[in-house]
Amino acid sequence: MDLVMPIGTPIVAARSGYVIENVNQFADNGLAKPEFMDKANLVRILHDDGTWADYAHLKQYSSHVFPGQRIEAGMFIGLSGNSGFSTEPHLHFHLQKNTNGVIVSLPIEFWHPVKGKITPRYHTWLAAEKNTSTTIVPTKKLKECVKKDSIIDDAVLKCMKQG
């Protein structure tokens, strides 16, 4: 899941667990080019139930957690950035588990005080509604913006954001 946000937005842990990885050294000069695939700063947290979450594209040197450190839900883990394979500043977040040797991504839900439960759709970007920092609204689906067998480029991303 990609959440558009400016560089420097505080990121907190969604769930409690233990840090199992912290990559911190890459600059905030992300590009959607293959050579940037392995250059994203990230924090990986293993939760008590065996699932783990990745928080990726973090700002260089903004995360001061370390492998083995216990993290509680809501604890600051770093700042959003634009490192690695990225077209713009955002946070990439996913929740996964190992099921019989296969890594499975799990659905994620948000809670809005007025709208209630919000479940993002597959292949959508999320962005805050204007004049609020808590409401998340899905935009166009990827399949509405990309032609069969084409790549995801700036034009496709622009289409998705136009909602």
mmCIF file of N, CA and C in Angstrom, residues 54-137:
data_model
loop_
_atom_site.group_PDB
_atom_site.id
_atom_site.type_symbol
_atom_site.label_atom_id
_atom_site.label_comp_id
_atom_site.label_asym_id
_atom_site.label_seq_id
_atom_site.Cartn_x
_atom_site.Cartn_y
_atom_site.Cartn_z
ATOM 1 N N ASP A 54 6.345 -3.930 6.864
ATOM 2 C CA ASP A 54 7.445 -3.151 6.304
ATOM 3 C C ASP A 54 6.974 -1.721 6.130
ATOM 4 N N TYR A 55 7.816 -0.790 6.532
ATOM 5 C CA TYR A 55 7.600 0.642 6.358
ATOM 6 C C TYR A 55 8.755 1.105 5.471
ATOM 7 N N ALA A 56 8.479 1.404 4.196
ATOM 8 C CA ALA A 56 9.562 1.632 3.239
ATOM 9 C C ALA A 56 9.544 3.036 2.650
ATOM 10 N N HIS A 57 10.680 3.414 2.077
ATOM 11 C CA HIS A 57 10.969 4.709 1.461
ATOM 12 C C HIS A 57 11.191 5.775 2.534
ATOM 13 N N LEU A 58 11.660 5.362 3.709
ATOM 14 C CA LEU A 58 11.876 6.299 4.805
ATOM 15 C C LEU A 58 13.014 7.270 4.492
ATOM 16 N N LYS A 59 12.989 8.410 5.168
ATOM 17 C CA LYS A 59 14.012 9.439 5.018
ATOM 18 C C LYS A 59 15.354 8.926 5.548
ATOM 19 N N GLN A 60 16.406 9.272 4.836
ATOM 20 C CA GLN A 60 17.745 8.842 5.203
ATOM 21 C C GLN A 60 18.083 9.226 6.645
ATOM 22 N N TYR A 61 18.600 8.288 7.398
ATOM 23 C CA TYR A 61 19.055 8.446 8.784
ATOM 24 C C TYR A 61 17.962 8.898 9.765
ATOM 25 N N SER A 62 16.693 8.755 9.408
ATOM 26 C CA SER A 62 15.622 9.223 10.302
ATOM 27 C C SER A 62 15.167 8.171 11.299
ATOM 28 N N SER A 63 15.526 6.929 11.081
ATOM 29 C CA SER A 63 15.083 5.852 11.958
ATOM 30 C C SER A 63 16.213 5.449 12.900
ATOM 31 N N HIS A 64 15.918 5.469 14.195
ATOM 32 C CA HIS A 64 16.932 5.155 15.201
ATOM 33 C C HIS A 64 16.582 3.899 15.986
ATOM 34 N N VAL A 65 15.737 3.046 15.398
ATOM 35 C CA VAL A 65 15.423 1.764 16.030
ATOM 36 C C VAL A 65 16.482 0.754 15.610
ATOM 37 N N PHE A 66 16.559 -0.370 16.302
ATOM 38 C CA PHE A 66 17.600 -1.347 15.997
ATOM 39 C C PHE A 66 17.033 -2.762 16.099
ATOM 40 N N PRO A 67 17.586 -3.701 15.330
ATOM 41 C CA PRO A 67 17.116 -5.084 15.388
ATOM 42 C C PRO A 67 17.143 -5.624 16.815
ATOM 43 N N GLY A 68 16.037 -6.268 17.187
ATOM 44 C CA GLY A 68 15.876 -6.805 18.536
ATOM 45 C C GLY A 68 15.144 -5.870 19.476
ATOM 46 N N GLN A 69 14.995 -4.613 19.091
ATOM 47 C CA GLN A 69 14.301 -3.643 19.943
ATOM 48 C C GLN A 69 12.798 -3.899 19.941
ATOM 49 N N ARG A 70 12.197 -3.870 21.126
ATOM 50 C CA ARG A 70 10.745 -4.004 21.259
ATOM 51 C C ARG A 70 10.100 -2.669 20.899
ATOM 52 N N ILE A 71 9.108 -2.723 20.027
ATOM 53 C CA ILE A 71 8.373 -1.543 19.573
ATOM 54 C C ILE A 71 6.914 -1.728 19.968
ATOM 55 N N GLU A 72 6.329 -0.710 20.535
ATOM 56 C CA GLU A 72 4.902 -0.743 20.865
ATOM 57 C C GLU A 72 4.116 0.005 19.795
ATOM 58 N N ALA A 73 2.868 -0.390 19.571
ATOM 59 C CA ALA A 73 2.001 0.292 18.606
ATOM 60 C C ALA A 73 1.968 1.777 18.940
ATOM 61 N N GLY A 74 2.108 2.612 17.913
ATOM 62 C CA GLY A 74 2.084 4.052 18.090
ATOM 63 C C GLY A 74 3.441 4.677 18.354
ATOM 64 N N MET A 75 4.479 3.859 18.501
ATOM 65 C CA MET A 75 5.824 4.364 18.766
ATOM 66 C C MET A 75 6.452 4.907 17.476
ATOM 67 N N PHE A 76 7.127 6.040 17.565
ATOM 68 C CA PHE A 76 7.808 6.657 16.426
ATOM 69 C C PHE A 76 8.911 5.719 15.920
ATOM 70 N N ILE A 77 8.928 5.493 14.589
ATOM 71 C CA ILE A 77 9.970 4.630 14.020
ATOM 72 C C ILE A 77 10.793 5.318 12.933
ATOM 73 N N GLY A 78 10.383 6.486 12.471
ATOM 74 C CA GLY A 78 11.149 7.184 11.444
ATOM 75 C C GLY A 78 10.308 8.249 10.767
ATOM 76 N N LEU A 79 10.891 8.846 9.715
ATOM 77 C CA LEU A 79 10.205 9.880 8.940
ATOM 78 C C LEU A 79 10.015 9.400 7.504
ATOM 79 N N SER A 80 8.918 9.790 6.894
ATOM 80 C CA SER A 80 8.680 9.416 5.498
ATOM 81 C C SER A 80 9.737 10.075 4.618
ATOM 82 N N GLY A 81 10.016 9.430 3.497
ATOM 83 C CA GLY A 81 11.033 9.946 2.594
ATOM 84 C C GLY A 81 10.723 9.622 1.153
ATOM 85 N N ASN A 82 11.772 9.493 0.366
ATOM 86 C CA ASN A 82 11.634 9.193 -1.051
ATOM 87 C C ASN A 82 12.838 8.377 -1.520
ATOM 88 N N SER A 83 13.196 7.365 -0.750
ATOM 89 C CA SER A 83 14.362 6.539 -1.076
ATOM 90 C C SER A 83 13.940 5.325 -1.894
ATOM 91 N N GLY A 84 14.870 4.828 -2.694
ATOM 92 C CA GLY A 84 14.618 3.599 -3.440
ATOM 93 C C GLY A 84 13.789 3.788 -4.691
ATOM 94 N N PHE A 85 13.119 2.711 -5.097
ATOM 95 C CA PHE A 85 12.288 2.688 -6.311
ATOM 96 C C PHE A 85 11.016 3.469 -6.016
ATOM 97 N N SER A 86 11.012 4.748 -6.378
ATOM 98 C CA SER A 86 9.932 5.643 -5.977
ATOM 99 C C SER A 86 9.773 6.763 -6.997
ATOM 100 N N THR A 87 8.551 7.191 -7.213
ATOM 101 C CA THR A 87 8.289 8.292 -8.139
ATOM 102 C C THR A 87 8.002 9.598 -7.420
ATOM 103 N N GLU A 88 7.713 9.510 -6.134
ATOM 104 C CA GLU A 88 7.429 10.712 -5.345
ATOM 105 C C GLU A 88 7.465 10.339 -3.866
ATOM 106 N N PRO A 89 7.557 11.323 -2.978
ATOM 107 C CA PRO A 89 7.573 11.008 -1.549
ATOM 108 C C PRO A 89 6.295 10.277 -1.125
ATOM 109 N N HIS A 90 6.480 9.157 -0.428
ATOM 110 C CA HIS A 90 5.339 8.390 0.069
ATOM 111 C C HIS A 90 5.842 7.344 1.051
ATOM 112 N N LEU A 91 4.913 6.713 1.742
ATOM 113 C CA LEU A 91 5.234 5.579 2.592
ATOM 114 C C LEU A 91 4.653 4.336 1.935
ATOM 115 N N HIS A 92 5.482 3.345 1.743
ATOM 116 C CA HIS A 92 4.984 2.036 1.308
ATOM 117 C C HIS A 92 4.858 1.197 2.574
ATOM 118 N N PHE A 93 3.661 0.653 2.804
ATOM 119 C CA PHE A 93 3.395 -0.148 3.996
ATOM 120 C C PHE A 93 2.730 -1.433 3.562
ATOM 121 N N HIS A 94 3.210 -2.549 4.082
ATOM 122 C CA HIS A 94 2.480 -3.800 3.873
ATOM 123 C C HIS A 94 2.617 -4.690 5.091
ATOM 124 N N LEU A 95 1.609 -5.528 5.244
ATOM 125 C CA LEU A 95 1.527 -6.496 6.336
ATOM 126 C C LEU A 95 1.527 -7.868 5.695
ATOM 127 N N GLN A 96 2.436 -8.758 6.149
ATOM 128 C CA GLN A 96 2.563 -10.061 5.515
ATOM 129 C C GLN A 96 2.723 -11.166 6.551
ATOM 130 N N LYS A 97 2.532 -12.415 6.069
ATOM 131 C CA LYS A 97 2.799 -13.586 6.905
ATOM 132 C C LYS A 97 3.300 -14.707 6.015
ATOM 133 N N ASN A 98 3.951 -15.677 6.637
ATOM 134 C CA ASN A 98 4.450 -16.856 5.946
ATOM 135 C C ASN A 98 3.416 -17.959 6.132
ATOM 136 N N THR A 99 2.856 -18.434 5.030
ATOM 137 C CA THR A 99 1.880 -19.512 5.071
ATOM 138 C C THR A 99 2.439 -20.694 4.289
ATOM 139 N N ASN A 100 2.929 -21.690 4.998
ATOM 140 C CA ASN A 100 3.503 -22.883 4.370
ATOM 141 C C ASN A 100 4.575 -22.542 3.345
ATOM 142 N N GLY A 101 5.467 -21.603 3.687
ATOM 143 C CA GLY A 101 6.566 -21.242 2.807
ATOM 144 C C GLY A 101 6.229 -20.219 1.747
ATOM 145 N N VAL A 102 5.007 -19.726 1.746
ATOM 146 C CA VAL A 102 4.586 -18.716 0.776
ATOM 147 C C VAL A 102 4.286 -17.430 1.540
ATOM 148 N N ILE A 103 4.872 -16.311 1.093
ATOM 149 C CA ILE A 103 4.601 -15.023 1.736
ATOM 150 C C ILE A 103 3.275 -14.491 1.212
ATOM 151 N N VAL A 104 2.360 -14.200 2.140
ATOM 152 C CA VAL A 104 1.017 -13.739 1.811
ATOM 153 C C VAL A 104 0.837 -12.334 2.367
ATOM 154 N N SER A 105 0.358 -11.412 1.532
ATOM 155 C CA SER A 105 0.026 -10.066 1.995
ATOM 156 C C SER A 105 -1.364 -10.081 2.595
ATOM 157 N N LEU A 106 -1.528 -9.376 3.696
ATOM 158 C CA LEU A 106 -2.805 -9.333 4.405
ATOM 159 C C LEU A 106 -3.514 -8.000 4.164
ATOM 160 N N PRO A 107 -4.847 -8.004 4.173
ATOM 161 C CA PRO A 107 -5.577 -6.746 3.988
ATOM 162 C C PRO A 107 -5.356 -5.805 5.169
ATOM 163 N N ILE A 108 -5.443 -4.536 4.888
ATOM 164 C CA ILE A 108 -5.247 -3.497 5.903
ATOM 165 C C ILE A 108 -6.485 -2.629 5.930
ATOM 166 N N GLU A 109 -6.893 -2.248 7.126
ATOM 167 C CA GLU A 109 -8.061 -1.392 7.295
ATOM 168 C C GLU A 109 -7.675 -0.149 8.088
ATOM 169 N N PHE A 110 -8.352 0.949 7.787
ATOM 170 C CA PHE A 110 -8.195 2.189 8.526
ATOM 171 C C PHE A 110 -9.521 2.487 9.215
ATOM 172 N N TRP A 111 -9.451 3.259 10.284
ATOM 173 C CA TRP A 111 -10.668 3.677 10.966
ATOM 174 C C TRP A 111 -10.789 5.182 10.873
ATOM 175 N N HIS A 112 -11.934 5.647 10.367
ATOM 176 C CA HIS A 112 -12.227 7.069 10.266
ATOM 177 C C HIS A 112 -13.350 7.390 11.239
ATOM 178 N N PRO A 113 -13.239 8.471 12.023
ATOM 179 C CA PRO A 113 -14.250 8.756 13.044
ATOM 180 C C PRO A 113 -15.656 8.988 12.499
ATOM 181 N N VAL A 114 -15.783 9.393 11.244
ATOM 182 C CA VAL A 114 -17.113 9.633 10.663
ATOM 183 C C VAL A 114 -17.514 8.499 9.722
ATOM 184 N N LYS A 115 -16.607 8.100 8.853
ATOM 185 C CA LYS A 115 -16.916 7.098 7.829
ATOM 186 C C LYS A 115 -16.787 5.666 8.325
ATOM 187 N N GLY A 116 -16.176 5.464 9.484
ATOM 188 C CA GLY A 116 -15.984 4.119 10.003
ATOM 189 C C GLY A 116 -14.823 3.422 9.325
ATOM 190 N N LYS A 117 -14.976 2.122 9.091
ATOM 191 C CA LYS A 117 -13.902 1.298 8.522
ATOM 192 C C LYS A 117 -13.687 1.632 7.044
ATOM 193 N N ILE A 118 -12.420 1.833 6.675
ATOM 194 C CA ILE A 118 -12.039 2.062 5.283
ATOM 195 C C ILE A 118 -11.065 0.959 4.896
ATOM 196 N N THR A 119 -11.417 0.198 3.862
ATOM 197 C CA THR A 119 -10.554 -0.864 3.374
ATOM 198 C C THR A 119 -10.038 -0.458 2.000
ATOM 199 N N PRO A 120 -8.735 -0.197 1.876
ATOM 200 C CA PRO A 120 -8.191 0.193 0.565
ATOM 201 C C PRO A 120 -8.388 -0.907 -0.471
ATOM 202 N N ARG A 121 -8.537 -0.495 -1.721
ATOM 203 C CA ARG A 121 -8.675 -1.434 -2.827
ATOM 204 C C ARG A 121 -7.312 -1.779 -3.399
ATOM 205 N N TYR A 122 -7.192 -2.960 -3.956
ATOM 206 C CA TYR A 122 -5.958 -3.431 -4.577
ATOM 207 C C TYR A 122 -5.564 -2.499 -5.723
ATOM 208 N N HIS A 123 -4.276 -2.188 -5.837
ATOM 209 C CA HIS A 123 -3.719 -1.330 -6.883
ATOM 210 C C HIS A 123 -4.285 0.085 -6.856
ATOM 211 N N THR A 124 -4.484 0.633 -5.670
ATOM 212 C CA THR A 124 -4.869 2.039 -5.559
ATOM 213 C C THR A 124 -3.840 2.763 -4.708
ATOM 214 N N TRP A 125 -3.765 4.064 -4.900
ATOM 215 C CA TRP A 125 -2.941 4.927 -4.053
ATOM 216 C C TRP A 125 -3.879 5.581 -3.059
ATOM 217 N N LEU A 126 -3.386 5.892 -1.889
ATOM 218 C CA LEU A 126 -4.185 6.561 -0.881
ATOM 219 C C LEU A 126 -3.594 7.937 -0.628
ATOM 220 N N ALA A 127 -4.484 8.900 -0.415
ATOM 221 C CA ALA A 127 -4.036 10.258 -0.106
ATOM 222 C C ALA A 127 -5.039 10.885 0.849
ATOM 223 N N ALA A 128 -4.570 11.800 1.672
ATOM 224 C CA ALA A 128 -5.461 12.487 2.606
ATOM 225 C C ALA A 128 -6.404 13.399 1.837
ATOM 226 N N GLU A 129 -7.650 13.504 2.301
ATOM 227 C CA GLU A 129 -8.569 14.468 1.727
ATOM 228 C C GLU A 129 -8.082 15.859 2.069
ATOM 229 N N LYS A 130 -8.461 16.839 1.256
ATOM 230 C CA LYS A 130 -8.066 18.211 1.537
ATOM 231 C C LYS A 130 -8.631 18.663 2.881
ATOM 232 N N ASN A 131 -7.879 19.474 3.581
ATOM 233 C CA ASN A 131 -8.265 20.081 4.855
ATOM 234 C C ASN A 131 -8.376 19.100 6.010
ATOM 235 N N THR A 132 -7.810 17.912 5.886
ATOM 236 C CA THR A 132 -7.784 16.981 7.006
ATOM 237 C C THR A 132 -6.597 16.060 6.853
ATOM 238 N N SER A 133 -6.062 15.619 7.959
ATOM 239 C CA SER A 133 -4.923 14.714 7.872
ATOM 240 C C SER A 133 -5.303 13.291 8.247
ATOM 241 N N THR A 134 -6.585 13.030 8.486
ATOM 242 C CA THR A 134 -6.955 11.701 8.935
ATOM 243 C C THR A 134 -7.772 10.912 7.935
ATOM 244 N N THR A 135 -8.396 11.554 6.964
ATOM 245 C CA THR A 135 -9.257 10.848 6.033
ATOM 246 C C THR A 135 -8.443 10.312 4.865
ATOM 247 N N ILE A 136 -8.661 9.066 4.531
ATOM 248 C CA ILE A 136 -7.945 8.435 3.432
ATOM 249 C C ILE A 136 -8.962 8.083 2.353
ATOM 250 N N VAL A 137 -8.694 8.486 1.132
ATOM 251 C CA VAL A 137 -9.622 8.202 0.042
ATOM 252 C C VAL A 137 -8.896 7.472 -1.076
#
